[in-house]
C-alpha cells in the first residue's frame, strides 16, 4: 500500500512507497510515459533493492480526460495532485479555440509553483552545434508567477492604454508616445527572494559552486535591478555563512566551500553561456529572462528533446516534459522519451532520492553512448542505430 508524500518544516517527508500521480499526456504521451515508467521502476528497484517502490496513480487531463469526463481538466485531477503534492506529466494538447483552462497555468496558480527549474547538461554523443558542449552544466531557476506572467497589457489605442498613459503623463510627467500599447511588469521583493532562496538551497544541497542572478537592471532599474539587489540581500540575510558575493570571493579554496553569488546583465549572460559556460552553475532569473535562457541553453547541448523541467513551490511540485505532443508520431512507439525520463530524475532528486536520480541519468547516458537511440537522435548521430521508444527504454534500463 502506498502512502502520501508530506511536507513539514520546509522538508519533504517521503515514505518508502510514495503515491505519485501521473498524467500520461496526449499524442505521443502514452508511448513516452510507458517507457519512462519502466525506467523509473527499474531505477528505484535497483537503487533501493526492493525497499522502496513508487505507487503510480493515474490522473486525467487533456484529451483522455475530455473523452472520459467531458472536462479537459477535471477537478478530481487538481484535488489529487494537491493531496499528493508531487506529480509528473507528459505533454498535453492545447485545444485551439480557447475556452479551456491550461493545466500548467491552473496548477501554477493553485499550488503556487513559483520556481520553474530547468537543468541543462550535455550527454556524450548527442549532436550539438557547439565544439565543447560538455562545458555547459547549469540549472536554471526561473521565477514562475510574476513579471510577464502577472503582466498587465493594454492594446494600442484602447481606452485602458490611453487612460494609463494620460495618468502617467499628468501625474508623474512621464513621456510616452500617444497611442502606444502599454505593458506593466510587476516584480516583488517577496517573489524574487523566495526564488533566489530556492536556487541557493539547491546549490548548497547539490554542492554547486555559484548562483548567478540574471537581470536587465541596467535598463529596468527597479524591477530587474530590484531582483539583483533583493537576491544579494537575501543571500546575505539567510545564508551569511554559506554564501559569498563574487566581489568578496578570493577564488579557489579561499571561498571555504561557500556558494559564490554573482550577477550578470541578461545580454552578457547569453554571450557568457556560449563563450565561458563552465563559469556558471546555478542561475536564478526573473520570468522572461529565465524563459529565454532556458531554451537557448538547451539548444547548446542538443535541443529540447532531452530537456526536462519542473515547477516547484513550497511543498508542491509538478515535473514535466518540455516538448509538445508530437501528434504525428502518436502510437508509433517512435519518439524520444528522454525529456520525461530526465524530469523524473529531477523529481527523485527533489524528493531526496538522489541515488535513483543518478541511476536514471547514468542509464540514459549509457544508452546514448551505445548509439542505439530514437529517430530524432539517430538521424544526426553518425553510426547510430534507430530504435523504438520502448527499445530505447530497455537500453536505458540495461545501463541503470
Ligand atoms: P512538439 O514539441 O509536439 O513538436 C515539435 C517538433 O519536435 C515536431 O517535429 C515533433 O515531432 C518533435 N518532437 C517533439 N517531441 C519529441 C520527442 N519526444 N521525440 C522526438 N521528437 C519530438 O510541438 P508542437 O508541434 O508545436 O505542438 C504539438 C502540440 O503539443 C500542441 O497541441 C501544443 O499545444 C502542445 N504542446 C504542449 C506542451 C506541454 O504540454 N508542455 C508543450 C508544447 C506544446
PDB file of N, CA and C and ligand atoms in Angstrom, residues 28 32 89-95 104 305 320-329 334-339 374-376 379, ligand 1:
ATOM      1  N   UNK A  28       1.858  11.529 -28.380  1.00  0.00           N
ATOM      2  CA  UNK A  28       2.873  10.524 -28.074  1.00  0.00           C
ATOM      3  C   UNK A  28       3.017  10.286 -26.569  1.00  0.00           C
ATOM      4  N   UNK A  32       5.540   7.581 -24.468  1.00  0.00           N
ATOM      5  CA  UNK A  32       6.648   8.113 -23.682  1.00  0.00           C
ATOM      6  C   UNK A  32       6.496   7.718 -22.219  1.00  0.00           C
ATOM      7  N   UNK A  89       4.005  14.794 -15.418  1.00  0.00           N
ATOM      8  CA  UNK A  89       3.084  14.789 -16.556  1.00  0.00           C
ATOM      9  C   UNK A  89       3.794  14.726 -17.897  1.00  0.00           C
ATOM     10  N   UNK A  90       3.120  14.107 -18.852  1.00  0.00           N
ATOM     11  CA  UNK A  90       3.556  14.149 -20.237  1.00  0.00           C
ATOM     12  C   UNK A  90       2.971  15.389 -20.902  1.00  0.00           C
ATOM     13  N   UNK A  91       3.220  15.560 -22.196  1.00  0.00           N
ATOM     14  CA  UNK A  91       2.724  16.747 -22.891  1.00  0.00           C
ATOM     15  C   UNK A  91       1.217  16.678 -23.119  1.00  0.00           C
ATOM     16  N   UNK A  92       0.563  17.819 -23.118  1.00  0.00           N
ATOM     17  CA  UNK A  92      -0.881  17.874 -23.349  1.00  0.00           C
ATOM     18  C   UNK A  92      -1.181  18.746 -24.556  1.00  0.00           C
ATOM     19  N   UNK A  93      -2.208  18.350 -25.294  1.00  0.00           N
ATOM     20  CA  UNK A  93      -2.667  19.180 -26.409  1.00  0.00           C
ATOM     21  C   UNK A  93      -3.256  20.467 -25.867  1.00  0.00           C
ATOM     22  N   UNK A  94      -2.934  21.554 -26.515  1.00  0.00           N
ATOM     23  CA  UNK A  94      -3.618  22.797 -26.178  1.00  0.00           C
ATOM     24  C   UNK A  94      -4.694  22.967 -27.233  1.00  0.00           C
ATOM     25  N   UNK A  95      -5.976  22.713 -26.899  1.00  0.00           N
ATOM     26  CA  UNK A  95      -7.016  22.782 -27.925  1.00  0.00           C
ATOM     27  C   UNK A  95      -7.109  24.201 -28.476  1.00  0.00           C
ATOM     28  N   UNK A 104      -1.113  23.844 -16.899  1.00  0.00           N
ATOM     29  CA  UNK A 104       0.082  24.444 -16.321  1.00  0.00           C
ATOM     30  C   UNK A 104      -0.229  25.714 -15.555  1.00  0.00           C
ATOM     31  N   UNK A 305      14.687  18.119 -27.052  1.00  0.00           N
ATOM     32  CA  UNK A 305      14.260  16.714 -26.960  1.00  0.00           C
ATOM     33  C   UNK A 305      14.653  16.044 -25.658  1.00  0.00           C
ATOM     34  N   UNK A 320       7.649  17.798 -15.675  1.00  0.00           N
ATOM     35  CA  UNK A 320       7.026  17.590 -16.978  1.00  0.00           C
ATOM     36  C   UNK A 320       8.026  17.600 -18.121  1.00  0.00           C
ATOM     37  N   UNK A 321       7.612  16.929 -19.195  1.00  0.00           N
ATOM     38  CA  UNK A 321       8.354  17.032 -20.448  1.00  0.00           C
ATOM     39  C   UNK A 321       8.234  18.464 -20.928  1.00  0.00           C
ATOM     40  N   UNK A 322       9.285  18.966 -21.554  1.00  0.00           N
ATOM     41  CA  UNK A 322       9.195  20.354 -22.016  1.00  0.00           C
ATOM     42  C   UNK A 322       8.771  20.442 -23.478  1.00  0.00           C
ATOM     43  N   UNK A 323       8.747  19.311 -24.179  1.00  0.00           N
ATOM     44  CA  UNK A 323       8.296  19.358 -25.574  1.00  0.00           C
ATOM     45  C   UNK A 323       6.782  19.138 -25.634  1.00  0.00           C
ATOM     46  N   UNK A 324       6.229  19.222 -26.838  1.00  0.00           N
ATOM     47  CA  UNK A 324       4.797  19.034 -27.035  1.00  0.00           C
ATOM     48  C   UNK A 324       4.437  17.582 -27.312  1.00  0.00           C
ATOM     49  N   UNK A 325       3.248  17.385 -27.878  1.00  0.00           N
ATOM     50  CA  UNK A 325       2.696  16.038 -28.004  1.00  0.00           C
ATOM     51  C   UNK A 325       3.155  15.292 -29.263  1.00  0.00           C
ATOM     52  N   UNK A 326       3.869  15.975 -30.144  1.00  0.00           N
ATOM     53  CA  UNK A 326       4.349  15.385 -31.409  1.00  0.00           C
ATOM     54  C   UNK A 326       3.274  14.477 -32.026  1.00  0.00           C
ATOM     55  N   UNK A 327       2.069  15.033 -32.320  1.00  0.00           N
ATOM     56  CA  UNK A 327       0.903  14.192 -32.659  1.00  0.00           C
ATOM     57  C   UNK A 327       1.118  13.277 -33.858  1.00  0.00           C
ATOM     58  N   UNK A 328       1.983  13.686 -34.799  1.00  0.00           N
ATOM     59  CA  UNK A 328       2.073  12.830 -35.999  1.00  0.00           C
ATOM     60  C   UNK A 328       2.735  11.490 -35.698  1.00  0.00           C
ATOM     61  N   UNK A 329       3.386  11.361 -34.558  1.00  0.00           N
ATOM     62  CA  UNK A 329       4.013  10.087 -34.189  1.00  0.00           C
ATOM     63  C   UNK A 329       3.236   9.322 -33.113  1.00  0.00           C
ATOM     64  N   UNK A 334       7.793   5.660 -31.279  1.00  0.00           N
ATOM     65  CA  UNK A 334       8.885   6.182 -32.090  1.00  0.00           C
ATOM     66  C   UNK A 334       9.695   7.297 -31.413  1.00  0.00           C
ATOM     67  N   UNK A 335       9.008   8.164 -30.669  1.00  0.00           N
ATOM     68  CA  UNK A 335       9.697   9.386 -30.224  1.00  0.00           C
ATOM     69  C   UNK A 335      10.584   9.147 -29.004  1.00  0.00           C
ATOM     70  N   UNK A 336      11.351  10.179 -28.689  1.00  0.00           N
ATOM     71  CA  UNK A 336      12.341  10.119 -27.617  1.00  0.00           C
ATOM     72  C   UNK A 336      11.683  10.359 -26.250  1.00  0.00           C
ATOM     73  N   UNK A 337      11.786   9.408 -25.338  1.00  0.00           N
ATOM     74  CA  UNK A 337      11.170   9.595 -24.023  1.00  0.00           C
ATOM     75  C   UNK A 337      12.097  10.325 -23.046  1.00  0.00           C
ATOM     76  N   UNK A 338      13.238  10.815 -23.524  1.00  0.00           N
ATOM     77  CA  UNK A 338      14.287  11.360 -22.647  1.00  0.00           C
ATOM     78  C   UNK A 338      13.843  12.519 -21.775  1.00  0.00           C
ATOM     79  N   UNK A 339      12.990  13.384 -22.319  1.00  0.00           N
ATOM     80  CA  UNK A 339      12.606  14.577 -21.563  1.00  0.00           C
ATOM     81  C   UNK A 339      11.793  14.206 -20.316  1.00  0.00           C
ATOM     82  N   UNK A 374      16.551   6.802 -30.363  1.00  0.00           N
ATOM     83  CA  UNK A 374      15.333   7.072 -31.141  1.00  0.00           C
ATOM     84  C   UNK A 374      15.674   7.934 -32.371  1.00  0.00           C
ATOM     85  N   UNK A 375      14.709   8.010 -33.291  1.00  0.00           N
ATOM     86  CA  UNK A 375      14.964   8.583 -34.624  1.00  0.00           C
ATOM     87  C   UNK A 375      15.563   9.987 -34.589  1.00  0.00           C
ATOM     88  N   UNK A 376      15.076  10.792 -33.623  1.00  0.00           N
ATOM     89  CA  UNK A 376      15.493  12.193 -33.594  1.00  0.00           C
ATOM     90  C   UNK A 376      16.998  12.316 -33.359  1.00  0.00           C
ATOM     91  N   UNK A 379      19.172  10.183 -36.479  1.00  0.00           N
ATOM     92  CA  UNK A 379      19.381  10.797 -37.801  1.00  0.00           C
ATOM     93  C   UNK A 379      20.515  11.821 -37.780  1.00  0.00           C
TER      94      UNK A 379
HETATM   95  P1  LIG B   1       6.034  19.489 -30.382  1.00  0.00           P
HETATM   96  O1  LIG B   1       7.052  19.632 -29.315  1.00  0.00           O
HETATM   97  O2  LIG B   1       4.978  18.478 -30.159  1.00  0.00           O
HETATM   98  O3  LIG B   1       6.763  19.148 -31.759  1.00  0.00           O
HETATM   99  C1  LIG B   1       7.824  19.932 -32.318  1.00  0.00           C
HETATM  100  C2  LIG B   1       8.726  19.004 -33.155  1.00  0.00           C
HETATM  101  O4  LIG B   1       9.513  18.205 -32.271  1.00  0.00           O
HETATM  102  C3  LIG B   1       7.965  18.033 -34.036  1.00  0.00           C
HETATM  103  O5  LIG B   1       8.705  17.795 -35.199  1.00  0.00           O
HETATM  104  C4  LIG B   1       7.911  16.770 -33.183  1.00  0.00           C
HETATM  105  O6  LIG B   1       7.752  15.616 -33.964  1.00  0.00           O
HETATM  106  C5  LIG B   1       9.255  16.816 -32.476  1.00  0.00           C
HETATM  107  N1  LIG B   1       9.212  16.188 -31.151  1.00  0.00           N
HETATM  108  C6  LIG B   1       8.511  16.603 -30.056  1.00  0.00           C
HETATM  109  N2  LIG B   1       8.708  15.794 -29.028  1.00  0.00           N
HETATM  110  C7  LIG B   1       9.565  14.839 -29.440  1.00  0.00           C
HETATM  111  C8  LIG B   1      10.152  13.714 -28.817  1.00  0.00           C
HETATM  112  N3  LIG B   1       9.872  13.399 -27.547  1.00  0.00           N
HETATM  113  N4  LIG B   1      10.975  12.931 -29.542  1.00  0.00           N
HETATM  114  C9  LIG B   1      11.241  13.227 -30.818  1.00  0.00           C
HETATM  115  N5  LIG B   1      10.730  14.271 -31.469  1.00  0.00           N
HETATM  116  C10 LIG B   1       9.886  15.076 -30.801  1.00  0.00           C
HETATM  117  O7  LIG B   1       5.397  20.945 -30.606  1.00  0.00           O
HETATM  118  P2  LIG B   1       4.141  21.390 -31.476  1.00  0.00           P
HETATM  119  O8  LIG B   1       4.061  20.569 -32.713  1.00  0.00           O
HETATM  120  O9  LIG B   1       4.269  22.856 -31.566  1.00  0.00           O
HETATM  121  O10 LIG B   1       2.881  21.109 -30.555  1.00  0.00           O
HETATM  122  C11 LIG B   1       2.060  19.936 -30.634  1.00  0.00           C
HETATM  123  C12 LIG B   1       1.027  20.001 -29.502  1.00  0.00           C
HETATM  124  O11 LIG B   1       1.689  19.951 -28.233  1.00  0.00           O
HETATM  125  C13 LIG B   1       0.170  21.247 -29.489  1.00  0.00           C
HETATM  126  O12 LIG B   1      -1.144  20.911 -29.133  1.00  0.00           O
HETATM  127  C14 LIG B   1       0.816  22.090 -28.392  1.00  0.00           C
HETATM  128  O13 LIG B   1      -0.089  22.984 -27.813  1.00  0.00           O
HETATM  129  C15 LIG B   1       1.227  21.032 -27.416  1.00  0.00           C
HETATM  130  N6  LIG B   1       2.330  21.439 -26.509  1.00  0.00           N
HETATM  131  C16 LIG B   1       2.241  21.009 -25.228  1.00  0.00           C
HETATM  132  C17 LIG B   1       3.256  21.293 -24.329  1.00  0.00           C
HETATM  133  C18 LIG B   1       3.141  20.808 -22.902  1.00  0.00           C
HETATM  134  O14 LIG B   1       2.209  20.113 -22.569  1.00  0.00           O
HETATM  135  N7  LIG B   1       4.085  21.110 -22.041  1.00  0.00           N
HETATM  136  C19 LIG B   1       4.397  21.998 -24.764  1.00  0.00           C
HETATM  137  C20 LIG B   1       4.474  22.388 -26.104  1.00  0.00           C
HETATM  138  C21 LIG B   1       3.428  22.096 -26.978  1.00  0.00           C
END
